[in-house]
Coordinates of C-alpha atoms in Angstrom, one line a residue:
M1 CA 0.6 110.5 -20.8
S2 CA 0.4 109.9 -24.5
A3 CA -1.0 106.8 -26.2
V4 CA 2.5 105.8 -27.3
E5 CA 3.9 106.0 -23.8
T6 CA 0.9 103.9 -22.5
T7 CA 1.5 101.2 -25.1
R8 CA 5.1 101.0 -24.2
E9 CA 4.4 100.7 -20.5
D10 CA 1.7 98.0 -21.2
F11 CA 4.1 96.0 -23.4
A12 CA 6.9 96.2 -20.8
A13 CA 4.5 95.0 -18.2
L14 CA 3.3 92.1 -20.4
L15 CA 6.9 91.2 -21.3
D16 CA 8.0 91.2 -17.6
E17 CA 4.9 89.1 -16.8
S18 CA 5.7 86.7 -19.6
F19 CA 9.4 86.3 -18.6
G20 CA 8.3 85.8 -15.0
R21 CA 5.9 83.1 -16.0
A22 CA 8.5 81.4 -18.1
D23 CA 10.9 81.2 -15.2
T24 CA 8.3 79.5 -13.1
N25 CA 7.4 77.1 -16.0
E26 CA 10.7 75.4 -16.0
G27 CA 10.4 71.7 -15.0
S28 CA 6.7 71.6 -16.1
V29 CA 4.6 70.8 -19.1
V30 CA 3.7 73.7 -21.4
K31 CA 1.9 74.1 -24.7
G32 CA 3.6 75.1 -27.9
I33 CA 2.9 75.5 -31.7
V34 CA 4.8 73.5 -34.3
V35 CA 6.2 76.2 -36.5
A36 CA 8.4 74.2 -38.8
I37 CA 9.7 70.6 -39.4
E38 CA 13.3 70.2 -40.4
K39 CA 14.5 66.7 -41.3
D40 CA 13.9 64.7 -38.1
L41 CA 13.2 67.7 -35.8
A42 CA 10.2 69.7 -35.0
I43 CA 10.6 73.4 -34.2
I44 CA 8.2 74.4 -31.5
D45 CA 7.3 77.9 -30.3
I46 CA 6.4 78.0 -26.7
G47 CA 5.9 81.8 -26.6
L48 CA 8.2 84.3 -25.1
K49 CA 9.8 84.6 -28.5
T50 CA 11.4 81.3 -27.6
E51 CA 11.6 78.2 -29.7
G52 CA 12.9 74.7 -29.0
R53 CA 13.7 71.6 -31.0
V54 CA 12.2 68.1 -30.4
A55 CA 13.1 64.9 -32.3
L56 CA 10.2 63.6 -34.3
R57 CA 10.7 60.1 -32.9
E58 CA 9.5 61.5 -29.5
F59 CA 6.1 62.0 -31.0
A60 CA 5.9 58.3 -32.1
G61 CA 5.9 55.3 -29.9
P62 CA 4.5 51.8 -29.5
G63 CA 1.0 51.7 -31.0
R64 CA 1.1 55.2 -32.4
E65 CA 2.8 56.9 -35.4
N66 CA 4.5 60.3 -35.9
A67 CA 1.6 62.4 -37.4
I68 CA 2.4 65.9 -36.4
K69 CA 2.4 68.8 -38.9
V70 CA 3.1 72.5 -38.9
G71 CA 0.5 74.4 -36.9
D72 CA -0.3 71.6 -34.5
E73 CA -0.5 72.5 -30.8
V74 CA 1.5 70.1 -28.7
E75 CA 2.4 69.7 -25.0
V76 CA 6.1 69.5 -24.2
Y77 CA 8.2 69.4 -21.0
L78 CA 10.2 72.6 -20.5
E79 CA 13.5 71.7 -18.9
R80 CA 15.2 75.1 -19.4
V81 CA 14.0 78.4 -20.9
E82 CA 17.3 79.0 -22.7
N83 CA 20.4 77.0 -23.4
A84 CA 23.8 78.1 -24.7
M85 CA 22.3 78.5 -28.2
G86 CA 19.5 80.7 -26.9
E87 CA 16.9 77.9 -27.5
A88 CA 14.5 76.3 -25.1
V89 CA 15.3 72.8 -24.0
L90 CA 12.1 70.8 -24.6
S91 CA 11.1 67.1 -24.3
R92 CA 7.9 65.5 -25.7
D93 CA 8.7 62.1 -23.9
K94 CA 8.9 63.8 -20.5
A95 CA 5.7 65.7 -21.2
R96 CA 3.8 62.6 -22.1
R97 CA 5.3 60.8 -19.1
E98 CA 4.2 63.5 -16.8
E99 CA 0.8 63.7 -18.2
S100 CA 0.5 59.9 -18.2
W101 CA 1.6 59.6 -14.5
V102 CA -1.2 62.0 -13.5
K103 CA -3.8 59.9 -15.3
L104 CA -2.4 56.6 -14.1
E105 CA -2.4 57.7 -10.5
K106 CA -6.1 58.6 -10.8
A107 CA -6.8 55.3 -12.4
F108 CA -4.8 53.4 -9.7
T109 CA -6.7 55.2 -6.9
A110 CA -10.1 54.5 -8.6
N111 CA -9.0 50.9 -9.3
E112 CA -9.8 51.5 -13.0
K113 CA -8.3 49.7 -16.0
V114 CA -5.7 51.5 -18.2
F115 CA -4.7 50.9 -21.8
G116 CA -1.3 50.2 -23.1
V117 CA 0.9 48.3 -25.5
I118 CA 3.4 45.5 -24.9
F119 CA 6.5 46.6 -26.8
N120 CA 9.5 44.7 -25.5
Q121 CA 10.5 41.5 -23.6
V122 CA 12.8 41.8 -20.6
K123 CA 14.1 39.4 -17.9
G124 CA 11.1 38.0 -16.0
G125 CA 8.4 39.7 -18.2
F126 CA 7.6 42.5 -20.6
T127 CA 7.6 46.3 -20.8
V128 CA 4.3 48.1 -21.5
D129 CA 3.9 51.6 -22.8
L130 CA 1.0 53.3 -21.0
D131 CA 0.8 56.4 -23.2
G132 CA 4.3 57.5 -22.4
A133 CA 4.9 55.9 -19.0
V134 CA 6.7 52.5 -19.1
A135 CA 5.4 49.8 -16.9
F136 CA 6.6 46.2 -16.1
L137 CA 4.4 43.2 -16.9
P138 CA 5.5 40.1 -15.0
R139 CA 5.4 36.9 -17.1
S140 CA 3.0 35.3 -14.5
Q141 CA 0.5 38.2 -15.1
V142 CA 0.3 37.9 -18.9
D143 CA -2.5 35.3 -19.1
I144 CA -4.6 33.0 -17.0
R145 CA -2.7 30.0 -18.3
P146 CA 1.0 29.9 -19.3
I147 CA 1.4 30.8 -23.0
R148 CA 4.3 29.8 -25.2
D149 CA 4.0 32.4 -27.9
V150 CA 3.4 36.1 -26.9
G151 CA 3.9 37.3 -30.4
P152 CA 0.2 38.0 -31.1
L153 CA 0.0 40.1 -27.9
M154 CA 2.8 42.4 -28.8
H155 CA 2.2 46.0 -30.2
N156 CA -1.6 45.8 -29.7
Q157 CA -3.6 48.2 -27.6
Q158 CA -5.2 46.3 -24.7
P159 CA -6.4 46.9 -21.1
F160 CA -4.3 46.3 -18.0
Q161 CA -4.8 46.6 -14.3
I162 CA -2.2 48.6 -12.2
L163 CA -0.9 46.4 -9.3
K164 CA 1.7 48.8 -7.9
M165 CA 3.0 52.4 -8.5
D166 CA 6.0 54.2 -7.1
R167 CA 6.4 57.7 -8.7
R168 CA 9.6 58.4 -6.7
R169 CA 11.3 55.4 -8.2
G170 CA 9.4 55.5 -11.4
N171 CA 8.1 52.0 -11.1
I172 CA 4.7 50.7 -12.4
V173 CA 3.7 47.0 -12.3
V174 CA 0.6 46.0 -14.3
S175 CA -1.4 42.8 -14.9
R176 CA -3.2 41.6 -18.0
R177 CA -4.2 38.4 -16.2
T178 CA -6.4 40.2 -13.6
V179 CA -8.4 41.9 -16.5
L180 CA -8.9 38.5 -18.2
E181 CA -10.0 36.9 -14.9
E182 CA -12.6 39.6 -14.2
T183 CA -13.9 39.4 -17.8
R184 CA -14.0 35.6 -17.6
A185 CA -15.7 35.6 -14.2
E186 CA -18.4 37.9 -15.6
Q187 CA -18.9 35.7 -18.7
R188 CA -18.9 32.5 -16.6
H189 CA -21.5 33.9 -14.2
E190 CA -23.7 34.8 -17.1
L191 CA -23.2 31.5 -18.9
V192 CA -23.7 29.4 -15.8
Q193 CA -27.0 31.1 -15.1
N194 CA -28.2 29.7 -18.5
L195 CA -27.2 26.1 -17.7
E196 CA -29.1 23.5 -15.8
E197 CA -28.1 20.1 -14.3
G198 CA -29.3 17.2 -16.4
Q199 CA -29.1 19.4 -19.6
A200 CA -27.6 17.9 -22.7
I201 CA -25.4 20.3 -24.6
D202 CA -22.8 20.3 -27.4
G203 CA -19.2 21.3 -26.6
V204 CA -15.7 21.3 -28.1
V205 CA -12.8 19.5 -26.5
K206 CA -10.4 22.2 -25.5
N207 CA -7.7 20.4 -23.5
I208 CA -6.9 16.8 -22.5
T209 CA -5.2 15.6 -19.3
D210 CA -4.5 12.2 -17.8
Y211 CA -7.6 12.5 -15.6
G212 CA -10.1 13.8 -18.2
A213 CA -10.9 16.5 -20.7
F214 CA -12.0 20.2 -20.6
V215 CA -14.9 20.9 -22.8
D216 CA -15.7 24.4 -24.0
L217 CA -19.5 25.0 -23.6
G218 CA -19.4 28.3 -25.4
G219 CA -17.2 30.5 -23.2
I220 CA -17.1 28.4 -20.1
D221 CA -15.3 25.1 -19.6
G222 CA -16.6 22.0 -18.0
L223 CA -14.6 18.9 -16.8
L224 CA -15.4 15.6 -18.4
H225 CA -13.7 13.1 -16.0
V226 CA -12.1 10.0 -17.6
T227 CA -14.5 7.7 -15.7
D228 CA -17.5 9.6 -17.2
I229 CA -16.5 9.3 -20.8
A230 CA -17.8 5.7 -21.3
W231 CA -19.2 2.8 -19.3
R232 CA -16.2 0.7 -20.4
R233 CA -12.7 1.2 -19.0
V234 CA -10.9 4.2 -20.6
N235 CA -7.2 4.2 -19.6
H236 CA -6.6 7.6 -21.1
P237 CA -9.0 10.2 -22.6
T238 CA -7.1 10.2 -25.9
E239 CA -8.4 6.7 -26.6
V240 CA -11.8 8.4 -27.3
L241 CA -11.3 12.1 -27.6
N242 CA -9.3 14.6 -29.7
I243 CA -8.7 18.3 -29.2
G244 CA -11.1 20.3 -31.3
Q245 CA -13.7 17.4 -31.4
T246 CA -17.3 18.4 -31.0
V247 CA -19.0 16.1 -28.4
K248 CA -22.5 15.9 -26.8
V249 CA -22.3 15.9 -23.0
K250 CA -24.7 15.9 -20.1
I251 CA -24.3 18.4 -17.3
I252 CA -24.0 16.3 -14.1
K253 CA -23.3 19.0 -11.5
I254 CA -23.0 22.8 -11.3
N255 CA -21.2 24.6 -8.5
H256 CA -22.6 28.1 -8.6
E257 CA -20.0 29.4 -6.1
T258 CA -16.9 28.2 -7.9
H259 CA -18.6 28.0 -11.4
R260 CA -17.2 24.5 -11.8
I261 CA -19.2 22.2 -14.1
S262 CA -19.0 18.4 -14.1
L263 CA -19.8 16.7 -17.4
G264 CA -20.5 13.2 -18.6
M265 CA -20.8 11.4 -21.9
K266 CA -21.8 7.9 -20.7
Q267 CA -24.8 9.3 -18.9
L268 CA -26.4 9.9 -22.3
L269 CA -26.3 6.2 -23.0
G270 CA -28.2 3.3 -21.3
D271 CA -26.7 1.7 -18.2
P272 CA -25.3 -1.7 -19.1
W273 CA -25.4 -2.8 -15.4
E274 CA -29.2 -2.9 -15.3
G275 CA -30.3 -6.6 -15.1
I276 CA -26.7 -7.7 -14.9
E277 CA -27.5 -10.7 -12.6
A278 CA -29.7 -12.3 -15.3
K279 CA -27.3 -11.7 -18.0
Y280 CA -24.2 -13.1 -16.2
P281 CA -25.4 -15.8 -13.8
V282 CA -23.1 -17.4 -11.3
E283 CA -21.0 -20.4 -12.6
A284 CA -21.8 -19.5 -16.2
R285 CA -18.7 -19.2 -18.5
F286 CA -18.0 -16.3 -20.9
K287 CA -15.2 -15.1 -23.1
G288 CA -13.7 -11.7 -22.5
R289 CA -10.7 -9.5 -23.2
V290 CA -8.0 -8.5 -20.6
T291 CA -8.1 -4.7 -20.3
N292 CA -5.9 -4.0 -17.3
I293 CA -3.4 -5.9 -15.1
T294 CA -2.6 -5.0 -11.5
D295 CA -0.7 -6.6 -8.6
Y296 CA -3.9 -8.0 -7.2
G297 CA -5.5 -9.4 -10.4
A298 CA -6.6 -8.7 -14.0
F299 CA -9.7 -6.9 -15.3
V300 CA -11.6 -8.6 -18.1
E301 CA -14.1 -6.8 -20.4
L302 CA -17.2 -9.0 -21.0
E303 CA -18.9 -6.4 -23.1
P304 CA -18.5 -2.6 -23.6
G305 CA -19.1 -1.1 -20.2
I306 CA -19.0 -4.3 -18.2
E307 CA -15.8 -5.5 -16.6
G308 CA -15.0 -8.1 -14.1
L309 CA -12.0 -8.8 -11.9
I310 CA -10.1 -12.1 -11.8
H311 CA -8.4 -12.0 -8.4
V312 CA -4.9 -13.3 -8.3
S313 CA -6.1 -16.2 -6.1
E314 CA -8.5 -17.3 -8.9
M315 CA -6.0 -17.2 -11.8
S316 CA -4.1 -20.5 -11.4
W317 CA -4.5 -23.7 -9.5
T318 CA -0.7 -24.1 -8.9
K319 CA 0.9 -20.6 -9.4
K320 CA 0.2 -19.1 -6.0
N321 CA 2.8 -16.4 -5.7
V322 CA 3.1 -15.2 -9.3
H323 CA 2.3 -11.8 -10.7
P324 CA -0.9 -11.8 -12.8
G325 CA 1.1 -10.4 -15.7
K326 CA 3.0 -13.7 -16.0
I327 CA -0.3 -15.6 -16.4
V328 CA -2.2 -13.3 -18.8
S329 CA -1.4 -10.3 -21.0
T330 CA -3.3 -7.2 -21.9
S331 CA -5.7 -7.6 -24.8
Q332 CA -5.6 -11.4 -24.5
E333 CA -8.9 -13.2 -24.9
V334 CA -9.7 -15.6 -22.1
E335 CA -12.5 -17.8 -20.9
V336 CA -13.7 -17.0 -17.4
Q337 CA -16.4 -18.3 -15.0
V338 CA -18.7 -15.9 -13.1
L339 CA -18.1 -16.4 -9.3
E340 CA -20.1 -13.5 -7.9
V341 CA -22.2 -10.5 -9.2
D342 CA -22.9 -7.4 -7.1
S343 CA -25.0 -4.9 -9.2
A344 CA -25.1 -2.4 -6.3
K345 CA -21.4 -2.1 -6.2
R346 CA -21.0 -2.7 -10.0
R347 CA -18.7 -5.6 -9.4
I348 CA -18.3 -9.0 -11.0
S349 CA -15.9 -11.5 -9.6
L350 CA -14.5 -13.9 -12.2
G351 CA -12.4 -17.0 -12.1
L352 CA -9.8 -18.2 -14.6
K353 CA -8.7 -21.5 -13.0
Q354 CA -12.3 -22.7 -12.7
T355 CA -12.4 -23.1 -16.5
L356 CA -9.5 -25.5 -16.3
Q357 CA -9.4 -29.0 -14.7
N358 CA -8.3 -29.1 -11.1
P359 CA -4.9 -30.7 -11.3
W360 CA -5.4 -32.5 -8.0
E361 CA -8.6 -34.1 -9.3
A362 CA -6.7 -35.1 -12.5
F363 CA -3.9 -36.5 -10.4
A364 CA -6.3 -38.5 -8.2
E365 CA -8.0 -39.9 -11.2
K366 CA -4.7 -41.0 -12.7
Y367 CA -2.9 -42.2 -9.6
A368 CA -4.7 -44.2 -6.9
P369 CA -3.2 -44.7 -3.5
G370 CA -0.4 -47.3 -3.8
A371 CA 0.7 -46.1 -7.3
V372 CA 4.3 -45.5 -7.8
V373 CA 5.3 -42.0 -9.2
E374 CA 8.5 -40.3 -10.0
G375 CA 9.3 -36.6 -9.4
E376 CA 12.1 -34.1 -9.0
V377 CA 13.1 -32.8 -5.6
K378 CA 11.8 -29.2 -5.6
N379 CA 12.4 -28.3 -2.0
K380 CA 13.7 -29.6 1.3
T381 CA 12.1 -28.4 4.6
E382 CA 12.4 -29.3 8.3
F383 CA 9.4 -31.7 7.9
G384 CA 10.1 -33.4 4.6
L385 CA 10.7 -33.4 0.8
F386 CA 8.6 -31.8 -1.9
L387 CA 8.5 -33.6 -5.3
G388 CA 7.3 -32.0 -8.5
L389 CA 4.7 -34.3 -10.1
D390 CA 2.5 -34.5 -13.3
G391 CA 0.1 -31.6 -13.8
D392 CA 2.5 -29.1 -12.2
V393 CA 1.5 -30.2 -8.7
D394 CA 3.7 -31.0 -5.7
G395 CA 3.7 -34.0 -3.4
M396 CA 5.2 -34.2 0.0
V397 CA 7.2 -37.0 1.6
H398 CA 7.1 -36.6 5.4
L399 CA 10.3 -37.3 7.4
S400 CA 8.6 -40.3 8.9
D401 CA 8.0 -41.8 5.4
L402 CA 11.6 -41.7 4.2
D403 CA 13.0 -44.8 5.8
W404 CA 11.7 -47.7 8.0
N405 CA 14.6 -48.0 10.3
R406 CA 16.5 -44.7 10.3
P407 CA 15.3 -41.3 11.6
G408 CA 14.1 -39.0 8.8
E409 CA 16.3 -36.1 10.0
Q410 CA 19.2 -38.3 9.2
V411 CA 17.9 -39.7 5.9
I412 CA 16.8 -36.3 4.3
D413 CA 20.4 -35.2 4.1
E414 CA 21.0 -37.9 1.4
Y415 CA 18.7 -36.0 -1.0
R416 CA 19.5 -33.0 -3.1
K417 CA 17.4 -30.5 -5.1
G418 CA 17.0 -31.7 -8.7
D419 CA 17.3 -35.4 -7.8
M420 CA 14.7 -37.7 -9.5
V421 CA 13.0 -39.8 -6.8
K422 CA 10.4 -42.5 -6.9
A423 CA 7.7 -42.6 -4.3
V424 CA 4.4 -44.3 -3.4
V425 CA 1.1 -42.3 -3.4
L426 CA -0.3 -42.5 0.1
D427 CA -3.2 -40.1 -0.1
V428 CA -4.7 -37.3 -2.3
D429 CA -6.8 -34.6 -0.6
V430 CA -8.3 -32.6 -3.5
E431 CA -10.1 -30.1 -1.3
K432 CA -6.9 -29.2 0.7
E433 CA -4.8 -29.6 -2.5
R434 CA -2.4 -32.0 -0.8
I435 CA -0.6 -35.1 -2.0
S436 CA 1.1 -37.4 0.5
L437 CA 3.9 -39.6 -0.7
G438 CA 6.2 -42.2 0.8
I439 CA 9.6 -43.4 -0.2
K440 CA 10.1 -46.1 2.5
Q441 CA 6.9 -47.8 1.3
L442 CA 8.7 -48.8 -1.9
A443 CA 10.6 -51.4 0.0
G444 CA 7.6 -52.8 1.9
D445 CA 7.0 -52.8 5.7
P446 CA 9.5 -55.0 7.5
F447 CA 7.1 -55.4 10.3
A448 CA 4.4 -56.7 7.9
D449 CA 6.9 -59.1 6.4
A450 CA 8.4 -60.3 9.7
G451 CA 7.3 -63.9 9.2
E452 CA 7.5 -66.0 12.4
V453 CA 9.1 -63.3 14.4
K454 CA 7.2 -62.8 17.6
K455 CA 7.9 -62.2 21.3
G456 CA 9.8 -65.2 22.8
A457 CA 11.0 -66.6 19.5
V458 CA 14.7 -67.4 19.1
V459 CA 16.0 -65.7 15.9
T460 CA 19.3 -65.7 14.1
C461 CA 20.9 -62.2 13.7
E462 CA 23.8 -60.8 11.8
V463 CA 26.1 -58.2 13.3
T464 CA 26.0 -54.9 11.3
D465 CA 27.8 -52.6 13.6
V466 CA 29.8 -52.8 16.9
K467 CA 29.6 -49.9 19.3
D468 CA 30.7 -49.2 22.9
G469 CA 27.2 -49.6 24.3
G470 CA 26.3 -52.7 22.3
I471 CA 25.9 -54.1 18.8
E472 CA 23.6 -53.4 15.8
V473 CA 22.1 -56.6 14.3
K474 CA 19.7 -57.5 11.5
L475 CA 17.3 -60.3 11.9
T476 CA 18.1 -62.9 9.2
G477 CA 15.3 -63.4 6.7
T478 CA 13.7 -60.0 7.5
D479 CA 14.4 -56.3 7.0
L480 CA 14.1 -55.7 10.8
S481 CA 17.0 -54.3 12.7
A482 CA 17.6 -54.1 16.5
F483 CA 20.2 -52.9 18.9
I484 CA 21.5 -55.3 21.7
K485 CA 22.7 -53.4 24.6
R486 CA 25.9 -54.4 26.4
S487 CA 23.9 -55.7 29.4
E488 CA 22.0 -58.1 27.0
L489 CA 25.0 -59.6 25.3
A490 CA 25.4 -62.5 27.8
R491 CA 24.2 -64.0 31.0
D492 CA 27.7 -64.0 32.4
R493 CA 28.9 -60.5 33.3
N494 CA 32.4 -61.2 32.0
D495 CA 31.1 -62.0 28.6
Q496 CA 29.1 -58.7 28.2
R497 CA 31.7 -57.2 26.0
P498 CA 30.8 -55.8 22.5
E499 CA 34.4 -56.3 21.2
R500 CA 33.7 -60.1 21.3
F501 CA 31.7 -59.6 18.1
S502 CA 32.6 -58.5 14.6
V503 CA 30.6 -57.2 11.7
G504 CA 29.2 -60.2 9.8
D505 CA 29.1 -62.5 12.8
K506 CA 25.9 -64.5 13.2
L507 CA 24.4 -65.2 16.6
D508 CA 21.1 -66.4 18.1
A509 CA 19.0 -64.2 20.3
R510 CA 15.6 -64.2 21.9
V511 CA 12.9 -61.7 20.8
T512 CA 12.0 -59.8 24.0
L513 CA 9.7 -57.1 22.4
F514 CA 7.8 -57.1 19.1
D515 CA 5.2 -54.3 18.7
R516 CA 3.9 -53.8 15.2
K517 CA 1.9 -50.7 16.1
A518 CA 4.8 -49.0 17.8
R519 CA 7.2 -50.5 15.3
K520 CA 9.6 -51.7 17.9
V521 CA 11.6 -54.9 18.1
Q522 CA 14.2 -55.9 20.8
V523 CA 16.3 -59.0 21.0
S524 CA 18.6 -60.3 23.8
I525 CA 21.3 -63.0 24.0
K526 CA 21.1 -62.9 27.8
A527 CA 17.4 -63.6 27.7
M528 CA 18.0 -66.6 25.3
E529 CA 20.7 -68.1 27.6
I530 CA 18.4 -67.7 30.7
A531 CA 15.5 -69.3 28.9
E532 CA 17.7 -72.2 27.7
E533 CA 19.0 -72.7 31.2
R534 CA 15.5 -73.0 32.6
E535 CA 14.5 -75.3 29.8
A536 CA 17.5 -77.6 30.4
V537 CA 16.9 -77.7 34.1
A538 CA 13.3 -78.7 33.5
Q539 CA 14.2 -81.4 31.0
F540 CA 17.4 -82.9 32.3
G541 CA 17.1 -82.6 36.0
S542 CA 17.8 -80.1 38.7
Q543 CA 20.7 -79.3 40.8
D544 CA 18.9 -80.6 43.8
S545 CA 19.2 -84.1 42.3
G546 CA 23.0 -83.9 42.6
A547 CA 23.7 -83.0 38.9
S548 CA 25.8 -79.8 38.4
L549 CA 24.6 -77.0 36.2
G550 CA 27.4 -77.8 33.8
D551 CA 26.3 -81.4 33.5
I552 CA 22.7 -80.3 32.8
L553 CA 23.7 -77.8 30.2
G554 CA 26.1 -80.2 28.6
A555 CA 23.4 -82.8 28.3
A556 CA 21.1 -80.1 26.8
L557 CA 23.7 -79.1 24.3
K558 CA 24.3 -82.7 23.3
Q559 CA 20.5 -83.2 22.8
R560 CA 20.3 -80.1 20.7
A561 CA 23.2 -81.2 18.5
A562 CA 21.6 -84.6 18.0
D563 CA 18.2 -83.0 17.1
A564 CA 20.0 -80.8 14.6
A565 CA 21.7 -83.8 13.0
D566 CA 18.5 -85.7 12.7
E567 CA 16.8 -82.7 11.0
A568 CA 19.7 -82.5 8.5
D569 CA 19.4 -86.2 7.7
K570 CA 15.7 -85.7 7.0
E571 CA 16.4 -82.9 4.7
D572 CA 18.9 -84.9 2.7

């Protein structure tokens, strides 16, 4: 065989081998040489005397530029060896994607970080280019804390952690937050090791909340609680701190497991509660400023860091069921009296009403028992009336002190709220804060002014009311009233008729009961007639002597008439 024949055989074998290899390379990544660049296309020779065209934009992408030139060796994805135009169908994007998936799967298996570029925002998150492979970055995985502006994070090469991969579906989910948390945890661990409890350190206020402020200690945050900012009451941290402000803090506690650090500012200052009992003795009076008002009282700042509580029960002598906010206002300066000091519990009990005169003491000094006062009917209860008096105090008129003769349950209906009523001061109990009043005492006690009225006396009465069971009468010359029952209207049964009498009639009756203590008086016409009969019998004879009862009574009546005439002549 000649040399020429050998060369031809070898070339044919090589050509067959090359074409056979090309067929098997379809659907895989192959290497090629950039032989020319025409406008926006790159002409790439992949061997086999076969060339293909790839758009230049496929060589660019997020975070990288199109920098290829003639002669560069590049990897492309061979879709088909020859199309209708006799050219190879190539794709740089698919080649990069295939290459990237292989690398990403290795990184995912080894739990290693990968680098990529956030290049677009989609619903629920962002898309990330991982050197050709497109991954999804959920919004919750962007940062440790929610961020409003993601602009600075876009189009920058940065590390990510792969959370999930599904090559069949082409899904990749990544997280930037996981990388930040790991980095932060490493930094926090290193920084915490260099800190000690009790250490004073400078920090910068990073964030402010309602309950305190987060202070950056140089890569690690500590919490400065609102109660540890100052010894005085701080309602909100913004009263003292501003974001970006440099502050000196003391490390109170370090939790090495959670890397949480508690800070304090007031601990760097002296404790104002030391020796507090000597500074604020009980019963001493001081001026302070109201800092906070609650349902149960008001807090008063006596000095920076020292507050006391005025309980609602110690705010006013007379306003018992009023909210503290209606008695004092925030920032108001008030004078208070120290009631109790407890340095262990850091509590001072204060009183506001103690700095004012007790209105019951003032009333007792001004109005002695027996004095007449006037007040407005504030309330009616089942046991009496309440009258508003001087000094914003109330006095009570008990039902039994409304009227001498009528029951209080009946008399109280005659009074209305708002009526101005006069009353007599009966008693003032300063300790129990009670004032007892009486209305009936204005007219005097009819039993005390009864004159000669006593049991057995004959009195003249005036009929004030006629009822079926008897008659109401008033004893002439007194304020005493009595009720004569039907059976006591006459000795004779036929005359025991109330209708015999009319209102305004005057009659004589005998007092059968007069009890000043029990305040009872009873009179009887029947008893008077029986007594007169006995007296006449004793004086003018008896029936046994032959005189009739009519004769005896007639003589007695004549004698009484004669005595009355003689008495009248003497008066004339």
